[in-house]
PDB file of C-alpha atoms in Angstrom:
ATOM      1  CA  UNK Y 609      -0.088  -0.130   0.198  1.00  0.00           C
ATOM      2  CA  UNK Y 610       0.801   3.933  -0.948  1.00  0.00           C
ATOM      3  CA  UNK Y 611       1.730   6.079   1.782  1.00  0.00           C
ATOM      4  CA  UNK Y 612       2.502   9.978   1.987  1.00  0.00           C
ATOM      5  CA  UNK Y 613       4.746  11.820   4.399  1.00  0.00           C
ATOM      6  CA  UNK Y 614       2.364  15.232   4.632  1.00  0.00           C
ATOM      7  CA  UNK Y 615      -1.231  15.917   3.738  1.00  0.00           C
ATOM      8  CA  UNK Y 616      -2.393  19.300   2.567  1.00  0.00           C
ATOM      9  CA  UNK Y 617      -5.658  20.300   2.253  1.00  0.00           C
ATOM     10  CA  UNK Y 618      -5.429  22.861  -0.818  1.00  0.00           C
ATOM     11  CA  UNK Y 619      -7.210  26.631   0.046  1.00  0.00           C
ATOM     12  CA  UNK Y 620      -6.776  27.928  -3.736  1.00  0.00           C
ATOM     13  CA  UNK Y 621      -5.895  25.721  -7.038  1.00  0.00           C
ATOM     14  CA  UNK Y 622      -2.566  28.376  -7.179  1.00  0.00           C
ATOM     15  CA  UNK Y 623      -1.762  27.087  -4.279  1.00  0.00           C
ATOM     16  CA  UNK Y 624      -2.325  23.320  -5.156  1.00  0.00           C
ATOM     17  CA  UNK Y 625      -0.564  23.831  -8.672  1.00  0.00           C
ATOM     18  CA  UNK Y 626       2.429  25.550  -6.696  1.00  0.00           C
ATOM     19  CA  UNK Y 627       2.582  22.306  -4.217  1.00  0.00           C
ATOM     20  CA  UNK Y 628       2.097  20.229  -7.782  1.00  0.00           C
ATOM     21  CA  UNK Y 629       5.528  21.033  -9.262  1.00  0.00           C
ATOM     22  CA  UNK Y 630       7.365  19.178  -6.597  1.00  0.00           C
ATOM     23  CA  UNK Y 631       8.017  15.764  -8.618  1.00  0.00           C
ATOM     24  CA  UNK Y 632       6.851  13.426  -5.353  1.00  0.00           C
ATOM     25  CA  UNK Y 633       4.012  15.351  -4.684  1.00  0.00           C
ATOM     26  CA  UNK Y 634       0.310  14.255  -5.894  1.00  0.00           C
ATOM     27  CA  UNK Y 635      -3.147  15.367  -6.250  1.00  0.00           C
ATOM     28  CA  UNK Y 636      -5.907  13.039  -4.165  1.00  0.00           C
ATOM     29  CA  UNK Y 637      -9.221  11.904  -6.260  1.00  0.00           C
ATOM     30  CA  UNK Y 638     -10.677   8.895  -5.180  1.00  0.00           C
ATOM     31  CA  UNK Y 639      -7.391   7.205  -3.569  1.00  0.00           C
ATOM     32  CA  UNK Y 640      -8.835   3.591  -5.566  1.00  0.00           C
ATOM     33  CA  UNK Y 641      -5.839   3.020  -7.820  1.00  0.00           C
ATOM     34  CA  UNK Y 642      -2.980   5.758  -6.596  1.00  0.00           C
ATOM     35  CA  UNK Y 643      -3.409   3.287  -3.065  1.00  0.00           C
ATOM     36  CA  UNK Y 644      -2.288   0.215  -4.965  1.00  0.00           C
ATOM     37  CA  UNK Y 645       1.199   1.838  -5.445  1.00  0.00           C
ATOM     38  CA  UNK Y 646       3.960   0.504  -3.397  1.00  0.00           C
ATOM     39  CA  UNK Y 647       6.325   3.430  -3.241  1.00  0.00           C
ATOM     40  CA  UNK Y 648       5.959   6.414  -1.040  1.00  0.00           C
ATOM     41  CA  UNK Y 649       4.793   9.841  -2.319  1.00  0.00           C
ATOM     42  CA  UNK Y 650       5.539  12.862  -0.722  1.00  0.00           C
ATOM     43  CA  UNK Y 651       2.832  15.895  -0.039  1.00  0.00           C
ATOM     44  CA  UNK Y 652      -1.021  14.679  -0.633  1.00  0.00           C
ATOM     45  CA  UNK Y 653      -3.072  17.535  -2.015  1.00  0.00           C
ATOM     46  CA  UNK Y 654      -6.198  17.755  -0.979  1.00  0.00           C
ATOM     47  CA  UNK Y 655      -8.757  19.928  -3.354  1.00  0.00           C
ATOM     48  CA  UNK Y 656     -11.847  19.042  -1.088  1.00  0.00           C
ATOM     49  CA  UNK Y 657     -12.770  22.475  -0.326  1.00  0.00           C
ATOM     50  CA  UNK Y 658     -12.181  23.890  -3.895  1.00  0.00           C
ATOM     51  CA  UNK Y 659     -15.607  23.486  -4.708  1.00  0.00           C
ATOM     52  CA  UNK Y 660     -15.115  20.906  -7.761  1.00  0.00           C
ATOM     53  CA  UNK Y 661     -17.962  18.529  -6.789  1.00  0.00           C
ATOM     54  CA  UNK Y 662     -20.660  19.748  -8.445  1.00  0.00           C
ATOM     55  CA  UNK Y 663     -22.473  19.426 -12.183  1.00  0.00           C
ATOM     56  CA  UNK Y 664     -23.604  22.504 -13.738  1.00  0.00           C
ATOM     57  CA  UNK Y 665     -25.724  22.743 -16.518  1.00  0.00           C
ATOM     58  CA  UNK Y 666     -25.551  26.066 -18.644  1.00  0.00           C
ATOM     59  CA  UNK Y 667     -27.580  26.784 -21.806  1.00  0.00           C
ATOM     60  CA  UNK Y 668     -24.610  25.352 -24.051  1.00  0.00           C
ATOM     61  CA  UNK Y 669     -22.784  22.600 -21.649  1.00  0.00           C
ATOM     62  CA  UNK Y 670     -22.105  20.524 -18.735  1.00  0.00           C
ATOM     63  CA  UNK Y 671     -19.581  21.743 -16.409  1.00  0.00           C
ATOM     64  CA  UNK Y 672     -18.489  18.872 -14.655  1.00  0.00           C
ATOM     65  CA  UNK Y 673     -15.948  19.111 -11.412  1.00  0.00           C
ATOM     66  CA  UNK Y 674     -13.220  16.765 -11.187  1.00  0.00           C
ATOM     67  CA  UNK Y 675     -14.339  15.608  -7.787  1.00  0.00           C
ATOM     68  CA  UNK Y 676     -17.672  14.739  -9.109  1.00  0.00           C
ATOM     69  CA  UNK Y 677     -17.860  10.896  -8.322  1.00  0.00           C
ATOM     70  CA  UNK Y 678     -18.531   8.518 -10.810  1.00  0.00           C
ATOM     71  CA  UNK Y 679     -22.122   7.694  -8.535  1.00  0.00           C
ATOM     72  CA  UNK Y 680     -22.805  11.573  -9.742  1.00  0.00           C
ATOM     73  CA  UNK Y 681     -22.909  10.672 -12.821  1.00  0.00           C
ATOM     74  CA  UNK Y 682     -24.835   8.012 -12.835  1.00  0.00           C
ATOM     75  CA  UNK Y 683     -27.772   9.356 -11.063  1.00  0.00           C
ATOM     76  CA  UNK Y 684     -27.885  12.969 -12.308  1.00  0.00           C
ATOM     77  CA  UNK Y 685     -30.802  13.762 -14.117  1.00  0.00           C
ATOM     78  CA  UNK Y 686     -30.068  16.309 -16.097  1.00  0.00           C
ATOM     79  CA  UNK Y 687     -27.431  14.565 -17.796  1.00  0.00           C
ATOM     80  CA  UNK Y 688     -28.820  11.734 -18.019  1.00  0.00           C
ATOM     81  CA  UNK Y 689     -32.063  13.431 -19.365  1.00  0.00           C
ATOM     82  CA  UNK Y 690     -30.045  14.595 -22.127  1.00  0.00           C
ATOM     83  CA  UNK Y 691     -27.997  11.347 -23.124  1.00  0.00           C
ATOM     84  CA  UNK Y 692     -30.653   9.487 -22.761  1.00  0.00           C
ATOM     85  CA  UNK Y 693     -29.174   7.478 -19.684  1.00  0.00           C
ATOM     86  CA  UNK Y 694     -25.960   6.780 -21.490  1.00  0.00           C
ATOM     87  CA  UNK Y 695     -23.583   8.179 -18.568  1.00  0.00           C
ATOM     88  CA  UNK Y 696     -25.406   5.982 -16.183  1.00  0.00           C
ATOM     89  CA  UNK Y 697     -25.054   2.850 -18.537  1.00  0.00           C
ATOM     90  CA  UNK Y 698     -20.949   4.189 -18.895  1.00  0.00           C
ATOM     91  CA  UNK Y 699     -20.623   3.510 -14.787  1.00  0.00           C
ATOM     92  CA  UNK Y 700     -23.329   1.204 -13.271  1.00  0.00           C
ATOM     93  CA  UNK Y 701     -20.874  -1.909 -13.795  1.00  0.00           C
ATOM     94  CA  UNK Y 702     -18.233  -0.086 -12.334  1.00  0.00           C
ATOM     95  CA  UNK Y 703     -17.293  -2.708  -9.027  1.00  0.00           C
ATOM     96  CA  UNK Y 704     -20.170  -1.260  -6.467  1.00  0.00           C
ATOM     97  CA  UNK Y 705     -21.738   1.714  -5.612  1.00  0.00           C
ATOM     98  CA  UNK Y 706     -19.386   2.308  -2.356  1.00  0.00           C
ATOM     99  CA  UNK Y 707     -16.785   2.105  -5.338  1.00  0.00           C
ATOM    100  CA  UNK Y 708     -18.447   4.741  -7.548  1.00  0.00           C
ATOM    101  CA  UNK Y 709     -19.552   6.377  -4.311  1.00  0.00           C
ATOM    102  CA  UNK Y 710     -15.348   7.534  -3.866  1.00  0.00           C
ATOM    103  CA  UNK Y 711     -14.176   7.529  -7.552  1.00  0.00           C
ATOM    104  CA  UNK Y 712     -13.703  10.709  -8.995  1.00  0.00           C
ATOM    105  CA  UNK Y 713     -14.177  11.781 -12.898  1.00  0.00           C
ATOM    106  CA  UNK Y 714     -11.013  13.791 -12.270  1.00  0.00           C
ATOM    107  CA  UNK Y 715      -9.297  10.104 -11.008  1.00  0.00           C
ATOM    108  CA  UNK Y 716     -10.685   8.261 -14.096  1.00  0.00           C
ATOM    109  CA  UNK Y 717      -9.477  10.834 -16.423  1.00  0.00           C
ATOM    110  CA  UNK Y 718      -6.223  12.097 -15.195  1.00  0.00           C
ATOM    111  CA  UNK Y 719      -5.192   8.121 -14.792  1.00  0.00           C
ATOM    112  CA  UNK Y 720      -5.926   7.743 -18.995  1.00  0.00           C
ATOM    113  CA  UNK Y 721      -6.753   4.082 -17.888  1.00  0.00           C
ATOM    114  CA  UNK Y 722      -7.030   1.351 -20.921  1.00  0.00           C
ATOM    115  CA  UNK Y 723      -9.556   0.062 -19.403  1.00  0.00           C
ATOM    116  CA  UNK Y 724     -11.528   3.313 -18.544  1.00  0.00           C
ATOM    117  CA  UNK Y 725     -15.216   3.123 -18.939  1.00  0.00           C
ATOM    118  CA  UNK Y 726     -15.726   7.008 -18.702  1.00  0.00           C
ATOM    119  CA  UNK Y 727     -12.779   8.141 -20.798  1.00  0.00           C
ATOM    120  CA  UNK Y 728     -14.796   6.260 -23.512  1.00  0.00           C
ATOM    121  CA  UNK Y 729     -17.886   8.250 -23.257  1.00  0.00           C
ATOM    122  CA  UNK Y 730     -16.605  11.416 -23.024  1.00  0.00           C
ATOM    123  CA  UNK Y 731     -14.775  11.201 -25.914  1.00  0.00           C
ATOM    124  CA  UNK Y 732     -17.425  10.140 -27.996  1.00  0.00           C
ATOM    125  CA  UNK Y 733     -19.366  13.219 -26.826  1.00  0.00           C
ATOM    126  CA  UNK Y 734     -16.598  15.593 -27.300  1.00  0.00           C
ATOM    127  CA  UNK Y 735     -15.830  16.663 -24.161  1.00  0.00           C
ATOM    128  CA  UNK Y 736     -13.329  19.096 -23.240  1.00  0.00           C
ATOM    129  CA  UNK Y 737     -10.941  19.438 -19.769  1.00  0.00           C
ATOM    130  CA  UNK Y 738     -10.006  22.252 -17.945  1.00  0.00           C
ATOM    131  CA  UNK Y 739      -6.738  22.826 -16.670  1.00  0.00           C
ATOM    132  CA  UNK Y 740      -6.019  25.221 -14.353  1.00  0.00           C
ATOM    133  CA  UNK Y 741      -2.963  25.954 -16.421  1.00  0.00           C
ATOM    134  CA  UNK Y 742      -3.230  24.864 -19.546  1.00  0.00           C
ATOM    135  CA  UNK Y 743      -6.444  26.154 -19.985  1.00  0.00           C
ATOM    136  CA  UNK Y 744      -9.224  24.435 -21.931  1.00  0.00           C
ATOM    137  CA  UNK Y 745      -8.634  21.614 -24.129  1.00  0.00           C
ATOM    138  CA  UNK Y 746     -10.220  19.025 -25.995  1.00  0.00           C
ATOM    139  CA  UNK Y 747      -9.915  15.941 -24.690  1.00  0.00           C
ATOM    140  CA  UNK Y 748      -8.023  14.430 -27.599  1.00  0.00           C
ATOM    141  CA  UNK Y 749      -5.292  16.718 -27.163  1.00  0.00           C
ATOM    142  CA  UNK Y 750      -5.388  15.933 -23.306  1.00  0.00           C
ATOM    143  CA  UNK Y 751      -5.059  12.078 -23.985  1.00  0.00           C
ATOM    144  CA  UNK Y 752      -1.775  12.964 -25.831  1.00  0.00           C
ATOM    145  CA  UNK Y 753      -0.154  15.061 -23.434  1.00  0.00           C
ATOM    146  CA  UNK Y 754       2.743  13.944 -21.673  1.00  0.00           C
ATOM    147  CA  UNK Y 755       1.892  11.765 -18.196  1.00  0.00           C
ATOM    148  CA  UNK Y 756       4.521  14.025 -16.521  1.00  0.00           C
ATOM    149  CA  UNK Y 757       2.837  17.030 -17.108  1.00  0.00           C
ATOM    150  CA  UNK Y 758       2.064  18.824 -13.589  1.00  0.00           C
ATOM    151  CA  UNK Y 759      -1.151  20.502 -13.978  1.00  0.00           C
ATOM    152  CA  UNK Y 760      -4.711  20.413 -11.936  1.00  0.00           C
ATOM    153  CA  UNK Y 761      -7.411  18.856 -13.787  1.00  0.00           C
ATOM    154  CA  UNK Y 762     -10.414  21.356 -12.958  1.00  0.00           C
ATOM    155  CA  UNK Y 763     -13.343  20.405 -15.088  1.00  0.00           C
ATOM    156  CA  UNK Y 764     -14.825  18.358 -17.835  1.00  0.00           C
ATOM    157  CA  UNK Y 765     -16.775  20.193 -20.063  1.00  0.00           C
ATOM    158  CA  UNK Y 766     -19.427  18.448 -22.134  1.00  0.00           C
ATOM    159  CA  UNK Y 767     -20.993  20.613 -25.043  1.00  0.00           C
ATOM    160  CA  UNK Y 768     -24.400  19.966 -26.116  1.00  0.00           C
ATOM    161  CA  UNK Y 769     -23.527  19.475 -29.686  1.00  0.00           C
ATOM    162  CA  UNK Y 770     -25.022  15.334 -29.193  1.00  0.00           C
ATOM    163  CA  UNK Y 771     -28.342  14.510 -30.904  1.00  0.00           C
ATOM    164  CA  UNK Y 772     -27.843  10.863 -29.275  1.00  0.00           C
ATOM    165  CA  UNK Y 773     -25.568   8.616 -27.787  1.00  0.00           C
ATOM    166  CA  UNK Y 774     -25.418   4.981 -26.483  1.00  0.00           C
ATOM    167  CA  UNK Y 775     -23.196   3.362 -25.002  1.00  0.00           C
ATOM    168  CA  UNK Y 776     -22.066  -0.416 -24.350  1.00  0.00           C
ATOM    169  CA  UNK Y 777     -19.927  -2.669 -23.074  1.00  0.00           C
ATOM    170  CA  UNK Y 778     -18.956  -6.419 -22.644  1.00  0.00           C
ATOM    171  CA  UNK Y 779     -17.781  -7.626 -19.594  1.00  0.00           C
ATOM    172  CA  UNK Y 780     -16.719 -11.238 -18.793  1.00  0.00           C
ATOM    173  CA  UNK Y 781     -18.869 -10.829 -15.327  1.00  0.00           C
ATOM    174  CA  UNK Y 782     -20.991  -8.111 -13.835  1.00  0.00           C
ATOM    175  CA  UNK Y 783     -18.233  -5.729 -12.207  1.00  0.00           C
ATOM    176  CA  UNK Y 784     -15.483  -7.076 -13.677  1.00  0.00           C
ATOM    177  CA  UNK Y 785     -13.125  -4.699 -16.230  1.00  0.00           C
ATOM    178  CA  UNK Y 786     -14.723  -4.579 -19.535  1.00  0.00           C
ATOM    179  CA  UNK Y 787     -12.971  -6.425 -22.011  1.00  0.00           C
ATOM    180  CA  UNK Y 788     -14.439  -3.577 -24.641  1.00  0.00           C
ATOM    181  CA  UNK Y 789     -16.002  -0.653 -23.974  1.00  0.00           C
ATOM    182  CA  UNK Y 790     -18.010   1.320 -26.879  1.00  0.00           C
ATOM    183  CA  UNK Y 791     -19.765   4.521 -27.664  1.00  0.00           C
ATOM    184  CA  UNK Y 792     -21.412   5.446 -30.609  1.00  0.00           C
ATOM    185  CA  UNK Y 793     -22.529   9.166 -30.531  1.00  0.00           C
ATOM    186  CA  UNK Y 794     -24.178  11.366 -33.550  1.00  0.00           C
ATOM    187  CA  UNK Y 795     -22.794  14.903 -33.188  1.00  0.00           C
ATOM    188  CA  UNK Y 796     -23.128  17.838 -35.329  1.00  0.00           C
ATOM    189  CA  UNK Y 797     -19.994  17.019 -37.380  1.00  0.00           C
ATOM    190  CA  UNK Y 798     -21.282  13.427 -38.260  1.00  0.00           C
ATOM    191  CA  UNK Y 799     -21.409   9.875 -36.579  1.00  0.00           C
ATOM    192  CA  UNK Y 800     -18.081   8.850 -34.304  1.00  0.00           C
ATOM    193  CA  UNK Y 801     -17.688   5.868 -32.729  1.00  0.00           C
ATOM    194  CA  UNK Y 802     -15.078   5.790 -29.504  1.00  0.00           C
ATOM    195  CA  UNK Y 803     -13.875   2.172 -28.826  1.00  0.00           C
ATOM    196  CA  UNK Y 804     -11.650   1.587 -25.337  1.00  0.00           C
ATOM    197  CA  UNK Y 805     -10.504  -1.402 -22.842  1.00  0.00           C
ATOM    198  CA  UNK Y 806      -8.889  -2.997 -26.566  1.00  0.00           C
ATOM    199  CA  UNK Y 807      -6.686  -2.872 -23.949  1.00  0.00           C
ATOM    200  CA  UNK Y 808      -5.619   0.686 -25.030  1.00  0.00           C
ATOM    201  CA  UNK Y 809      -7.254   3.842 -24.136  1.00  0.00           C
ATOM    202  CA  UNK Y 810     -10.424   4.807 -25.771  1.00  0.00           C
ATOM    203  CA  UNK Y 811      -9.567   5.783 -29.590  1.00  0.00           C
ATOM    204  CA  UNK Y 812     -12.317   7.539 -32.260  1.00  0.00           C
ATOM    205  CA  UNK Y 813     -13.808   6.503 -35.380  1.00  0.00           C
ATOM    206  CA  UNK Y 814     -15.313   9.312 -37.514  1.00  0.00           C
ATOM    207  CA  UNK Y 815     -17.903   8.541 -40.460  1.00  0.00           C
ATOM    208  CA  UNK Y 816     -15.603  10.797 -42.756  1.00  0.00           C
ATOM    209  CA  UNK Y 817     -16.904   9.020 -46.117  1.00  0.00           C
ATOM    210  CA  UNK Y 818     -20.995   9.897 -44.689  1.00  0.00           C
ATOM    211  CA  UNK Y 819     -21.443   6.019 -44.883  1.00  0.00           C
ATOM    212  CA  UNK Y 820     -24.353   6.643 -42.058  1.00  0.00           C
ATOM    213  CA  UNK Y 821     -25.936   9.243 -44.225  1.00  0.00           C
ATOM    214  CA  UNK Y 822     -28.744   6.858 -44.370  1.00  0.00           C
ATOM    215  CA  UNK Y 823     -28.721   4.352 -41.867  1.00  0.00           C
ATOM    216  CA  UNK Y 824     -29.953   0.396 -42.876  1.00  0.00           C
ATOM    217  CA  UNK Y 825     -28.612  -2.308 -42.045  1.00  0.00           C
ATOM    218  CA  UNK Y 826     -25.807  -2.444 -45.224  1.00  0.00           C
ATOM    219  CA  UNK Y 827     -24.800   1.015 -43.901  1.00  0.00           C
ATOM    220  CA  UNK Y 828     -24.439  -0.113 -40.339  1.00  0.00           C
ATOM    221  CA  UNK Y 829     -22.727  -3.260 -41.356  1.00  0.00           C
ATOM    222  CA  UNK Y 830     -20.090  -1.532 -43.368  1.00  0.00           C
ATOM    223  CA  UNK Y 831     -19.598   1.370 -40.473  1.00  0.00           C
ATOM    224  CA  UNK Y 832     -18.865  -1.267 -37.723  1.00  0.00           C
ATOM    225  CA  UNK Y 833     -16.437  -3.348 -40.111  1.00  0.00           C
ATOM    226  CA  UNK Y 834     -14.521   0.215 -40.869  1.00  0.00           C
ATOM    227  CA  UNK Y 835     -14.256   0.614 -36.575  1.00  0.00           C
ATOM    228  CA  UNK Y 836     -13.086  -2.573 -36.201  1.00  0.00           C
ATOM    229  CA  UNK Y 837     -10.479  -2.281 -39.191  1.00  0.00           C
ATOM    230  CA  UNK Y 838      -9.355   0.943 -38.039  1.00  0.00           C
ATOM    231  CA  UNK Y 839      -9.377   0.162 -34.032  1.00  0.00           C
ATOM    232  CA  UNK Y 840      -6.132  -1.257 -32.661  1.00  0.00           C
ATOM    233  CA  UNK Y 841      -6.619  -4.289 -30.583  1.00  0.00           C
ATOM    234  CA  UNK Y 842      -4.490  -6.545 -27.962  1.00  0.00           C
ATOM    235  CA  UNK Y 843      -4.451  -9.277 -25.915  1.00  0.00           C
ATOM    236  CA  UNK Y 844      -4.288  -9.756 -22.222  1.00  0.00           C
ATOM    237  CA  UNK Y 845      -5.558 -11.758 -19.207  1.00  0.00           C
ATOM    238  CA  UNK Y 846      -9.310 -10.684 -20.436  1.00  0.00           C
ATOM    239  CA  UNK Y 847      -9.614 -11.624 -24.020  1.00  0.00           C
ATOM    240  CA  UNK Y 848      -7.487 -11.928 -26.912  1.00  0.00           C
ATOM    241  CA  UNK Y 849      -7.138  -9.363 -29.825  1.00  0.00           C
ATOM    242  CA  UNK Y 850      -9.223 -11.007 -32.326  1.00  0.00           C
ATOM    243  CA  UNK Y 851     -12.457 -11.791 -30.359  1.00  0.00           C
ATOM    244  CA  UNK Y 852     -12.089  -7.776 -29.103  1.00  0.00           C
ATOM    245  CA  UNK Y 853     -12.331  -6.954 -32.821  1.00  0.00           C
ATOM    246  CA  UNK Y 854     -15.659  -9.410 -33.600  1.00  0.00           C
ATOM    247  CA  UNK Y 855     -17.022  -7.462 -29.730  1.00  0.00           C
ATOM    248  CA  UNK Y 856     -16.416  -4.481 -31.355  1.00  0.00           C
ATOM    249  CA  UNK Y 857     -18.477  -4.666 -34.901  1.00  0.00           C
ATOM    250  CA  UNK Y 858     -20.735  -6.165 -32.423  1.00  0.00           C
ATOM    251  CA  UNK Y 859     -21.306  -3.404 -30.019  1.00  0.00           C
ATOM    252  CA  UNK Y 860     -21.173  -0.578 -32.521  1.00  0.00           C
ATOM    253  CA  UNK Y 861     -23.794  -2.202 -34.641  1.00  0.00           C
ATOM    254  CA  UNK Y 862     -26.176  -2.536 -31.103  1.00  0.00           C
ATOM    255  CA  UNK Y 863     -25.343   0.904 -30.298  1.00  0.00           C
ATOM    256  CA  UNK Y 864     -26.510   2.065 -34.371  1.00  0.00           C
ATOM    257  CA  UNK Y 865     -29.665   0.107 -33.896  1.00  0.00           C
ATOM    258  CA  UNK Y 866     -30.765   1.188 -30.748  1.00  0.00           C
ATOM    259  CA  UNK Y 867     -30.216   5.312 -32.414  1.00  0.00           C
ATOM    260  CA  UNK Y 868     -32.288   4.299 -34.976  1.00  0.00           C
ATOM    261  CA  UNK Y 869     -34.738   2.706 -32.491  1.00  0.00           C
ATOM    262  CA  UNK Y 870     -34.597   5.905 -30.035  1.00  0.00           C
ATOM    263  CA  UNK Y 871     -35.452   8.461 -33.404  1.00  0.00           C
ATOM    264  CA  UNK Y 872     -37.735   5.988 -34.737  1.00  0.00           C
ATOM    265  CA  UNK Y 873     -39.672   6.161 -31.254  1.00  0.00           C
ATOM    266  CA  UNK Y 874     -39.763  10.458 -31.079  1.00  0.00           C
ATOM    267  CA  UNK Y 875     -40.806  10.480 -34.449  1.00  0.00           C
ATOM    268  CA  UNK Y 876     -43.697   8.086 -33.291  1.00  0.00           C
ATOM    269  CA  UNK Y 877     -44.735  10.505 -30.516  1.00  0.00           C
ATOM    270  CA  UNK Y 878     -44.356  13.451 -33.025  1.00  0.00           C
TER     271      UNK Y 878
END
């Protein structure tokens, strides 16, 4: 188990940022993965007093504080109404309620874990991150930053540019780490599929050729095959690369069928 030499409850982001510049210091999140490290840390920096545990809905976006728990993503009414339950689906299989009450959005993204359900749905939705020093960056830019970057993740910004999103995952058993994660979104720019736990970090594949301009069985099959072709797959103790490729096509097709069914349902209501 990891341990630290000093604990500081930061009174401002500037204070936290300054402390974090020392190599051996670290920012406290939910402490669910950090505690598994065996090496000693320097100063533990707690951001609990900085108001980063809120989800705020604005006209054009949601702002999700770095200290928001995964349980809050699961239960927040506004966020799940907007995504038709996709956020709840993306986290509900993560270990258990007690775990999700502690795990934070900031910790999930900052760690850039390959198995992250949260990273997958945020990438599909075109999320941005707000860093204290670097400012606002697209999540696609953030994941390419060096892991040694010493900055403070303040919030995640989800633009309201998604017309539909569906999240699915494959697990060997409930609450286990995912074999594969998949989120398909219809955004203003077109359709995009984010696939993670490959076991690499989630990647986006866009429908640049307009395959889904008209959605039918043929176009769904074609786009699913394209996604499976472009995503890099590997093998680990949970599944082999070939199996993950097959699962990827299945999940992309299921997600698209769900989007079509939801749209048809809305048309019928009208």
